[in-house]
CSV table of C-alpha atoms in Angstrom, one decimal:
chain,number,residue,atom,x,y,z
A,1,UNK,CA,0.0,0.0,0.0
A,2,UNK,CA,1.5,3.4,-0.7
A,3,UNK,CA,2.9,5.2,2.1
A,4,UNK,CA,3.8,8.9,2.9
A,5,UNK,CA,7.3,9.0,3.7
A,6,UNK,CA,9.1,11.6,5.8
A,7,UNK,CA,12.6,12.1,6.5
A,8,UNK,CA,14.8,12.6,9.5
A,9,UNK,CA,12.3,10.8,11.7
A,10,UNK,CA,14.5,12.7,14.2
A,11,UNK,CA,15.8,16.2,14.1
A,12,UNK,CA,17.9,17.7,16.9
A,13,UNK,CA,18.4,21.4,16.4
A,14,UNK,CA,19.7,24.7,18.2
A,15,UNK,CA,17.2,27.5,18.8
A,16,UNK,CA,17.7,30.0,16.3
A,17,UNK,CA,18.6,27.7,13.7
A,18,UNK,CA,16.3,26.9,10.6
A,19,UNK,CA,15.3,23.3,10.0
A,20,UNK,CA,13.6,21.7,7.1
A,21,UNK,CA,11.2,18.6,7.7
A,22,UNK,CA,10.6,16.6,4.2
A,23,UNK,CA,7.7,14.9,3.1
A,24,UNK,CA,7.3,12.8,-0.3
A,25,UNK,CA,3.4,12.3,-0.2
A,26,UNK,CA,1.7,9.8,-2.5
A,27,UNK,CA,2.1,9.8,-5.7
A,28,UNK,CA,-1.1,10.7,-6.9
A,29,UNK,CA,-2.7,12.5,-4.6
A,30,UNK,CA,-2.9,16.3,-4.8
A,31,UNK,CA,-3.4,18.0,-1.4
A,32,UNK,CA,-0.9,18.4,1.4
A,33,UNK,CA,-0.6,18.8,5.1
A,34,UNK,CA,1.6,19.4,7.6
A,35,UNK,CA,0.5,19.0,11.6
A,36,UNK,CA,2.3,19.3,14.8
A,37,UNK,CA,2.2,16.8,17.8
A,38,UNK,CA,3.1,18.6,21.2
A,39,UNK,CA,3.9,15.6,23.8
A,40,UNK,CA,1.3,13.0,22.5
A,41,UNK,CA,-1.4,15.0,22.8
A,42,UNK,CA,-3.9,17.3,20.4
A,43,UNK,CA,-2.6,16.9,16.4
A,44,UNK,CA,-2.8,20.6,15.2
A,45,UNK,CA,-3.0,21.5,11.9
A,46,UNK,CA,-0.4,24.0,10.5
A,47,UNK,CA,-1.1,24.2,6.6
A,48,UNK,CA,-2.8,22.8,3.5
A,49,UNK,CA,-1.5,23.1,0.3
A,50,UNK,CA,-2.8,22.4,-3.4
A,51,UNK,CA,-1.3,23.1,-6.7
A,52,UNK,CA,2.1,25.5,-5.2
A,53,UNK,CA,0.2,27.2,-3.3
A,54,UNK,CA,-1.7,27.3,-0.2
A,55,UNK,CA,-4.8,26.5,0.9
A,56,UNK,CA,-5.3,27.2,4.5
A,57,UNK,CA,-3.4,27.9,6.9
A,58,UNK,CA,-3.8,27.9,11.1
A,59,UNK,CA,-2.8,30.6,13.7
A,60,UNK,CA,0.4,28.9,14.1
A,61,UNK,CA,1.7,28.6,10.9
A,62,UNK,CA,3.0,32.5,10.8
A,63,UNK,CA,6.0,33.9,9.5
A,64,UNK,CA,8.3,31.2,11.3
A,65,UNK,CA,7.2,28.8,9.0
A,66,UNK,CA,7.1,27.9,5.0
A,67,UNK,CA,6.0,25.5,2.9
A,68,UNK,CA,6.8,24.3,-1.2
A,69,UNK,CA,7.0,21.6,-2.9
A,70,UNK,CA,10.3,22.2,-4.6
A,71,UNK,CA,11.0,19.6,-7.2
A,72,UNK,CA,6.7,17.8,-8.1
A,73,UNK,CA,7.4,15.0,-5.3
A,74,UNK,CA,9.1,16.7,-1.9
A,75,UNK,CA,6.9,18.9,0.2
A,76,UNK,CA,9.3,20.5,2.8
A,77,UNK,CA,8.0,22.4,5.6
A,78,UNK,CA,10.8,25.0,7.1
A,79,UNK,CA,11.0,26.8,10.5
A,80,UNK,CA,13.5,29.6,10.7
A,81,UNK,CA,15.0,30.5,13.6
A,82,UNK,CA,13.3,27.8,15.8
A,83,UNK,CA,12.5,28.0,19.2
A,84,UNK,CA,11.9,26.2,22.3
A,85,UNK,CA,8.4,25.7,21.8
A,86,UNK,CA,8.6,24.3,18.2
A,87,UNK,CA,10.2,21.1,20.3
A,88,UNK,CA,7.1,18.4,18.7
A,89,UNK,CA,6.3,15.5,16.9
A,90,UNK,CA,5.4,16.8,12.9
A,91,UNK,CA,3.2,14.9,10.6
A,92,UNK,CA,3.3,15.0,6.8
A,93,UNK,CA,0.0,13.7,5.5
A,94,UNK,CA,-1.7,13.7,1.9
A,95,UNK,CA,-5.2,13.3,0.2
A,96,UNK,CA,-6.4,12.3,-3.3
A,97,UNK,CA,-8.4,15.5,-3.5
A,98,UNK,CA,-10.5,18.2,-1.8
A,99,UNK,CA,-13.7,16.6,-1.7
A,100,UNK,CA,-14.7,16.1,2.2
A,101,UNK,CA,-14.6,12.9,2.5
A,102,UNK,CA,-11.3,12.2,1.1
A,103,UNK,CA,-9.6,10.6,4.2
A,104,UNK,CA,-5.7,12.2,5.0
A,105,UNK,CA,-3.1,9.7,5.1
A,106,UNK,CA,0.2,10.1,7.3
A,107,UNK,CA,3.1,9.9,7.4
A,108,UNK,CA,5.5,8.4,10.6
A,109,UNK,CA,5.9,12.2,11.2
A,110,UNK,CA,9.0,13.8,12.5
A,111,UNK,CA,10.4,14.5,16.3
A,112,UNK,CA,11.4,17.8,15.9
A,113,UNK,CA,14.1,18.7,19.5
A,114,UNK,CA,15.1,22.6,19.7
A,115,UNK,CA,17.7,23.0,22.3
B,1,UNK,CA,-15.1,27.3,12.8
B,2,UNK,CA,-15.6,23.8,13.7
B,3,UNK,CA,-14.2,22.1,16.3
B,4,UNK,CA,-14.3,18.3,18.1
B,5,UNK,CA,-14.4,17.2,21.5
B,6,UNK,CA,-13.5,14.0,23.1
B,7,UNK,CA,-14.6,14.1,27.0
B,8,UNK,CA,-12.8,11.2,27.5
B,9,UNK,CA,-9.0,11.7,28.4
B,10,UNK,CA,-8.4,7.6,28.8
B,11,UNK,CA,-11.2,4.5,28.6
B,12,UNK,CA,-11.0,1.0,29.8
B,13,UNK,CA,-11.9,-1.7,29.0
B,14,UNK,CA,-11.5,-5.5,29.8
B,15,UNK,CA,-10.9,-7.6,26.9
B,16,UNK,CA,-13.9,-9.2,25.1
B,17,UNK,CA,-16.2,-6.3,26.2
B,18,UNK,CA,-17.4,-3.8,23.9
B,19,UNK,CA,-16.0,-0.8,23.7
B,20,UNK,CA,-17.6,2.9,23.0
B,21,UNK,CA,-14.8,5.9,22.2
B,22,UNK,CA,-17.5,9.3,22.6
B,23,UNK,CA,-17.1,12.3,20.3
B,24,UNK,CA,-18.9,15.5,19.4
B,25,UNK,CA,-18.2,17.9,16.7
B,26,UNK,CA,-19.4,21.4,16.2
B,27,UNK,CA,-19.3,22.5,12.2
B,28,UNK,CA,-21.1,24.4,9.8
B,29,UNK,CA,-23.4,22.3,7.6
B,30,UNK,CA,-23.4,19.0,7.2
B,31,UNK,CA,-20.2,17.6,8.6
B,32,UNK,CA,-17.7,15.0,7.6
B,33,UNK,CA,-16.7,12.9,10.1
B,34,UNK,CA,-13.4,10.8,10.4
B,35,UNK,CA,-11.9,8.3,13.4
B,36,UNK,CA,-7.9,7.5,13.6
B,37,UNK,CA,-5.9,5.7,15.6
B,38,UNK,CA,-2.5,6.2,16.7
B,39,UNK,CA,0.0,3.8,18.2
B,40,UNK,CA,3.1,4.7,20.1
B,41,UNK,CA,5.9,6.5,17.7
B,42,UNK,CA,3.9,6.1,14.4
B,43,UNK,CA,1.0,8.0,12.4
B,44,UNK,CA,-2.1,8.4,12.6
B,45,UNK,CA,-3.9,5.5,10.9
B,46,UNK,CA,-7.5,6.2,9.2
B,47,UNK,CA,-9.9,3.9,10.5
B,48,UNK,CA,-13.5,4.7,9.3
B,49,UNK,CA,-15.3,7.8,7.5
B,50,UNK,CA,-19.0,9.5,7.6
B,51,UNK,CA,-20.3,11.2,4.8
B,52,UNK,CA,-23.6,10.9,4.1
B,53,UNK,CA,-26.2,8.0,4.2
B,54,UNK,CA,-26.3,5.4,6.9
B,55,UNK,CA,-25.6,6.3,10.2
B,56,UNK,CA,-23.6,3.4,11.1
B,57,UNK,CA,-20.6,3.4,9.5
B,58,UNK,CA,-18.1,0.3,9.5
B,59,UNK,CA,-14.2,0.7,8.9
B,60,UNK,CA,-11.1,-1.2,9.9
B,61,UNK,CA,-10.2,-4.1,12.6
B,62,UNK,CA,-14.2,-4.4,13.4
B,63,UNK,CA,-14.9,-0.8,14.6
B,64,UNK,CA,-17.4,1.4,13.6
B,65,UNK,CA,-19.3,4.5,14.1
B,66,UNK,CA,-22.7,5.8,14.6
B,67,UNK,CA,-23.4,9.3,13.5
B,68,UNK,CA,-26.5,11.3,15.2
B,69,UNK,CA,-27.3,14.4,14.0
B,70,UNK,CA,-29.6,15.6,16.6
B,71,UNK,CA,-26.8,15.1,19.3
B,72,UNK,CA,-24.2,16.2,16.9
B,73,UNK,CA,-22.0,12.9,18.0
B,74,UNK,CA,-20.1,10.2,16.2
B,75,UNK,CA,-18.8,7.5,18.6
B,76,UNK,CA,-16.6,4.9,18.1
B,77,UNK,CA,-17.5,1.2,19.1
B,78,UNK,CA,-16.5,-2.0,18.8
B,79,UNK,CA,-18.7,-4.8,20.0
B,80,UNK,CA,-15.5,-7.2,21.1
B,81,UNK,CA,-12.4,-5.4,21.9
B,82,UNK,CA,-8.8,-6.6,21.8
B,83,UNK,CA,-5.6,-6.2,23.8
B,84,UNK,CA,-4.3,-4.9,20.3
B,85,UNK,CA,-7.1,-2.1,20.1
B,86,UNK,CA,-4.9,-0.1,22.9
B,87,UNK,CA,-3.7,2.8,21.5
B,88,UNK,CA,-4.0,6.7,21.0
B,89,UNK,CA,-7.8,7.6,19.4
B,90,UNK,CA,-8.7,10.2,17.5
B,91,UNK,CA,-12.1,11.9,16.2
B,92,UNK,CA,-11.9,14.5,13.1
B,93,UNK,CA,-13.7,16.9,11.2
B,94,UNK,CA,-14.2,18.7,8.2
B,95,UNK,CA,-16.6,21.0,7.0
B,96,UNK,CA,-17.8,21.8,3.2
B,97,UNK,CA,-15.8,24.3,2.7
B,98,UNK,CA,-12.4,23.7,4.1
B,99,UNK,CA,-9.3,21.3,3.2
B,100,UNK,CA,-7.9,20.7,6.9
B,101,UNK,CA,-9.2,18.0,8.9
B,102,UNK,CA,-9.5,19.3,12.6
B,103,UNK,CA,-8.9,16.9,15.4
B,104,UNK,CA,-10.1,16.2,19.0
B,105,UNK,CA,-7.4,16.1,22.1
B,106,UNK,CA,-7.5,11.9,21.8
B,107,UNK,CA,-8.5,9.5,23.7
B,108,UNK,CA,-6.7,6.6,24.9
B,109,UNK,CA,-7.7,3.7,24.6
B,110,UNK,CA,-6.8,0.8,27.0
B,111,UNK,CA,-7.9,-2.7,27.3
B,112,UNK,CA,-6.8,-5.5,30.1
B,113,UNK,CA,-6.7,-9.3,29.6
């Protein structure tokens, strides 16, 4: 079964530094996500995206963070100049299209550490 | 905006038992309505969709869902549950017009033998 992919499945990084989380979604779906994990608790959602550009976007996703989909199969998110707080467990996902009931699909997501 | 809410932090449940996994949702319009599950340092998983039609929806590893409009609710249940059904649940939702899926806090989910 196709799978959404993300890579490091760990990141340690210093506050202040900029870190990018990738994502290769499946291959023929068409809308993107990213969504944070603080501690094992409430999944928040940061960001859709659909054809290079986004879709929505949630009250944390501010200028901190930025999202593309350089090269038609990577969709990166990147946090500049990270902070403490940014410290969570962040989930790729992707769906076949917008209609409502298209389920999302996840990835293993990405522990994100800011020391 | 919508929104979900799972009053349950934690259930239990012994083994063999059914199980019930309550949710609520709060949208504009007719909602749709999705249940995951999340084990320990993975994804979520999807498990089971509403979207229109029957109200009792079946999905994966014998759960399913009842949708009532009137009390705005979609619960999970299971009529037998397994030591293997411990894990990390979540309700979503979507409205009409949006892309994003909006989740409950979780509940866990934890059966005895």
């Amino acid at each position: 079964e196709p799978e959404v992919t993300q890579t490091p499945s760990h990141q340690v990084t210093q506050m202040g530094q900029e870190v990018i989380l990738r994502c290769v979604p499946i291959s023929n779906h068409l809308y993107f996500y990213w969504y944070r994990q603080i501690l094992g608790q409430k999944v928040e959602f940061l960001v859709s995206f659909y054809n290079n550009e986004i879709s929505e976007k949630s009250e944390i996703f501010d200028d901190q963070f930025s999202v593309e989909r350089p090269d038609g199969s990577n969709f990166t998110l990147k946090i500049r100049s990270t902070k403490l707080e940014d410290s969570a467990m962040y989930f790729c996902a992707s769906s076949e299209n917008r209609q409502g009931g298209s389920p999302l699909h996840f990835g293993n997501g990405t522990r994100l550490t800011v020391t | 905006a919508q929104s979900v809410a799972q009053p349950e932090d934690q259930v239990n449940v012994a083994e063999g038992n059914p199980l019930t996994v309550k949710c609520t949702y709060s949208v504009s319009g007719n909602p749709y309505l999705f249940w995951y599950v999340q084990y320990p340092n993975r994804g979520l998983q999807f498990l089971l969709k509403y979207i229109t039609g029957d109200n009792l929806v079946k999905g994966s590893y014998g759960f399913e869902a009842e949708f009532n409009k009137s009390q705005t609710s979609f619960h999970l249940k299971k009529p037998s549950a397994l030591v293997s059904d411990s894990a990390l649940y979540f309700c979503a939702v979507r409205d009409q017009a949006g892309t994003a899926l909006i989740f409950g806090k979780g509940t866990t989910l934890s059966v005895s033998s």
